[in-house]
mmCIF file of C-alpha atoms in Angstrom:
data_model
loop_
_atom_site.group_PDB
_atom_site.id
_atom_site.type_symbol
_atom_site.label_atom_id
_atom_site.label_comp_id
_atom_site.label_asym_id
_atom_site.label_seq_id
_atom_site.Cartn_x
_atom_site.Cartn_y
_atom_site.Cartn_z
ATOM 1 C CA UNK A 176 -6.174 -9.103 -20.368
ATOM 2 C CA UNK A 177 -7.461 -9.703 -23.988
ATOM 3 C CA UNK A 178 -7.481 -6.848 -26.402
ATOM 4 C CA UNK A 179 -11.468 -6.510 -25.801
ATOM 5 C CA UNK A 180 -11.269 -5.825 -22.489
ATOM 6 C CA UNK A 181 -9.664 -2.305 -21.412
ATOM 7 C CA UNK A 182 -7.213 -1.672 -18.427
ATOM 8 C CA UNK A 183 -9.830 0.045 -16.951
ATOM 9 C CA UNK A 184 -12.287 -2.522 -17.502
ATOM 10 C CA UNK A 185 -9.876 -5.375 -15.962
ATOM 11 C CA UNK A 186 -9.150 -2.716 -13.071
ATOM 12 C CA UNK A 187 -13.052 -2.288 -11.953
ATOM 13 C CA UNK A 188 -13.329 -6.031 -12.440
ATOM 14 C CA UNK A 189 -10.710 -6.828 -9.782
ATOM 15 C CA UNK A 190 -11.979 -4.288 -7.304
ATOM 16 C CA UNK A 191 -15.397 -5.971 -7.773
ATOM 17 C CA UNK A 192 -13.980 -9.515 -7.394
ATOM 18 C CA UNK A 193 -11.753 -8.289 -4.570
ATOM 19 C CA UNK A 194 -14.450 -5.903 -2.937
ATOM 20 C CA UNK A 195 -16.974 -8.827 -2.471
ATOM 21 C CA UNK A 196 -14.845 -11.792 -1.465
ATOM 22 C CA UNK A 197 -15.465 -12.557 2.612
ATOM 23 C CA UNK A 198 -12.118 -12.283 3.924
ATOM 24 C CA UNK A 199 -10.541 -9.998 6.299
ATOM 25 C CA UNK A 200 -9.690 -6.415 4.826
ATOM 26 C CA UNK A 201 -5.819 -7.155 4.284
ATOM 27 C CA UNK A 202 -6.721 -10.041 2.317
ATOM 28 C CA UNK A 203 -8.884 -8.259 -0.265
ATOM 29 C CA UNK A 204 -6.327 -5.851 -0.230
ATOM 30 C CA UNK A 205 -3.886 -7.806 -0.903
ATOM 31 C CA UNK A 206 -5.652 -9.420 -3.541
ATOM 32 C CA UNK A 207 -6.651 -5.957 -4.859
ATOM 33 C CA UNK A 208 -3.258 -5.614 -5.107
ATOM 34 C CA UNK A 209 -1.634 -8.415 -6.436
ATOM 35 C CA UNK A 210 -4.371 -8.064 -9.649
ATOM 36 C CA UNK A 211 -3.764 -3.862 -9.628
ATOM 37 C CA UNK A 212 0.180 -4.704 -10.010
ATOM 38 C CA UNK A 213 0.172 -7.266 -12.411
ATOM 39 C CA UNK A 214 -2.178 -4.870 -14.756
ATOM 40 C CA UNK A 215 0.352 -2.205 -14.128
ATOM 41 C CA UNK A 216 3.733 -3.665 -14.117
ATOM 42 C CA UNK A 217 5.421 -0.172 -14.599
ATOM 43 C CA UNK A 218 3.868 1.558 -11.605
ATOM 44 C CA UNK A 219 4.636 -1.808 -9.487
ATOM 45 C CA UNK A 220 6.994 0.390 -6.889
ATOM 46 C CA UNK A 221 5.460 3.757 -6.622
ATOM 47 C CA UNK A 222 2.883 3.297 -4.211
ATOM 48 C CA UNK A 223 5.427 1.041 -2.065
ATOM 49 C CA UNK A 224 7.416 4.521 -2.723
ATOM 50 C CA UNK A 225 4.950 6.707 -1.726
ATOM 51 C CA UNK A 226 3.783 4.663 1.754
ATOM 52 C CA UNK A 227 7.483 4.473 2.943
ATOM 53 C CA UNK A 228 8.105 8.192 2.104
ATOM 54 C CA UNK A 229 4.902 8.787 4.315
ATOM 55 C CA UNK A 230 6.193 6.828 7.225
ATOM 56 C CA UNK A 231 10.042 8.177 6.947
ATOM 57 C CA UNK A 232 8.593 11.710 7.052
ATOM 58 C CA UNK A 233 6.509 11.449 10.035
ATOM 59 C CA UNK A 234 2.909 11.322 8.879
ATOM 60 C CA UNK A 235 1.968 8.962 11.570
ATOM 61 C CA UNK A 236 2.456 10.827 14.100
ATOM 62 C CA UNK A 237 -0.889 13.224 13.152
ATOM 63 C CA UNK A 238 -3.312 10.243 13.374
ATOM 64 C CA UNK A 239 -5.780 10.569 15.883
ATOM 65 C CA UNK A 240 -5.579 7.649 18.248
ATOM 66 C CA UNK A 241 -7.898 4.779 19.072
ATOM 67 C CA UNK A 242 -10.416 6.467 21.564
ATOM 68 C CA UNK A 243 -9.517 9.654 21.263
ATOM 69 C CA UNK A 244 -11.602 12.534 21.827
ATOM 70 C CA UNK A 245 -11.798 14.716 18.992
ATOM 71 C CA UNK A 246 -13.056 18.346 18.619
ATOM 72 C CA UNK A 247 -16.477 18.689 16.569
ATOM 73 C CA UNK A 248 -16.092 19.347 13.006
ATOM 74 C CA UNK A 249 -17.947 19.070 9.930
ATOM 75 C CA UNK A 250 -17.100 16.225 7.322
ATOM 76 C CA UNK A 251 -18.294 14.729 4.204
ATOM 77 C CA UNK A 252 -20.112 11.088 4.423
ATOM 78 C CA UNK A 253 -19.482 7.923 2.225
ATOM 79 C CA UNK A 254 -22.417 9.927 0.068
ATOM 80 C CA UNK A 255 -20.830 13.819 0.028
ATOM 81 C CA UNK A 256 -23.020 14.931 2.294
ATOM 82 C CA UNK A 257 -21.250 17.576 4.884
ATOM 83 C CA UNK A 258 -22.335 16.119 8.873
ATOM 84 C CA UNK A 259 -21.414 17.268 11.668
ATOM 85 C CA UNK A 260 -19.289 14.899 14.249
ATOM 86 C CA UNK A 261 -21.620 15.915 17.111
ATOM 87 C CA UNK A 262 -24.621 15.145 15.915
ATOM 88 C CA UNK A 263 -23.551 11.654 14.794
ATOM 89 C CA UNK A 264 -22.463 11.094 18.118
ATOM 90 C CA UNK A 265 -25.750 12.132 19.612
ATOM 91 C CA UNK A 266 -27.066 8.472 17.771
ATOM 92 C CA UNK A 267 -24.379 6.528 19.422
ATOM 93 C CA UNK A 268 -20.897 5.360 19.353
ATOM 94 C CA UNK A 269 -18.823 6.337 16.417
ATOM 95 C CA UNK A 270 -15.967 4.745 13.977
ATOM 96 C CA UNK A 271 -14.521 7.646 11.418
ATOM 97 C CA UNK A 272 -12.371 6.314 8.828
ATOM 98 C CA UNK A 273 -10.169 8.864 6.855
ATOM 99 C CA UNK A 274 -9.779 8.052 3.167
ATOM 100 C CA UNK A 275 -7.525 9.985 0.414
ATOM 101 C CA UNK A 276 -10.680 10.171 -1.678
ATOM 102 C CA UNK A 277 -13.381 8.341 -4.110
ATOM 103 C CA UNK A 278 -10.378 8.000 -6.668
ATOM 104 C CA UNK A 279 -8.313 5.440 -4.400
ATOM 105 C CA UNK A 280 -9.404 2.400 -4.957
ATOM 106 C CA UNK A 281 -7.845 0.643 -1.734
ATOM 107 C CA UNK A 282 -9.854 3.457 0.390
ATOM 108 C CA UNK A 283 -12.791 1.679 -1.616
ATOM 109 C CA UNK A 284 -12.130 -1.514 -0.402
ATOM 110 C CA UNK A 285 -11.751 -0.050 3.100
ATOM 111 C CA UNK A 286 -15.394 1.278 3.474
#
């Protein structure tokens, strides 16, 4: 990173690079995250921290499964918009991805 360039400059610049390469998902994540790490050397094991504390504690165990029927219930689209799940359903078969929110930049990648 040159002294022109800002972290969050060299940040946006990998999720770009990483966002448009055509690979599978893990691999631009991965790459995402290889680049995010070696920008932030100090934060390197925190979000290793924070997935394994997830997992000990349970967290899976609340995720909807693959075909699953859920009730209807309003929710926010890629845009902000609030839909409702029936009436997307009403156009056809449906995939719902959760994300932590437009901050995350791996939930970025993801969509």
């Amino acid at each position: 990173m040159t002294a022109a360039k800002s972290l969050e400059q060299a940040l946006a610049e990998a999720f770009v690079t990483a966002d448009s390469l055509k690979a599978p998902l893990k691999d631009r994540l991965k790459l995402y995250l290889v680049e995010s790490r070696r920008l932030l050397p100090d934060l390197e094991g925190t979000y290793d921290q924070l997935v394994q504390r997830i997992a000990v504690n349970g967290a899976d165990a609340f995720v909807p499964a693959v075909g699953e029927v859920l009730p209807n219930f309003l929710m926010t689209d890629a845009k902000g918009h609030l839909v409702e799940l029936g009436s997307l359903l009403a156009k056809g078969p449906l995939v719902i991805s959760f994300n932590r929110g437009p901050w995350c930049d791996y939930c970025g990648l993801e969509l």
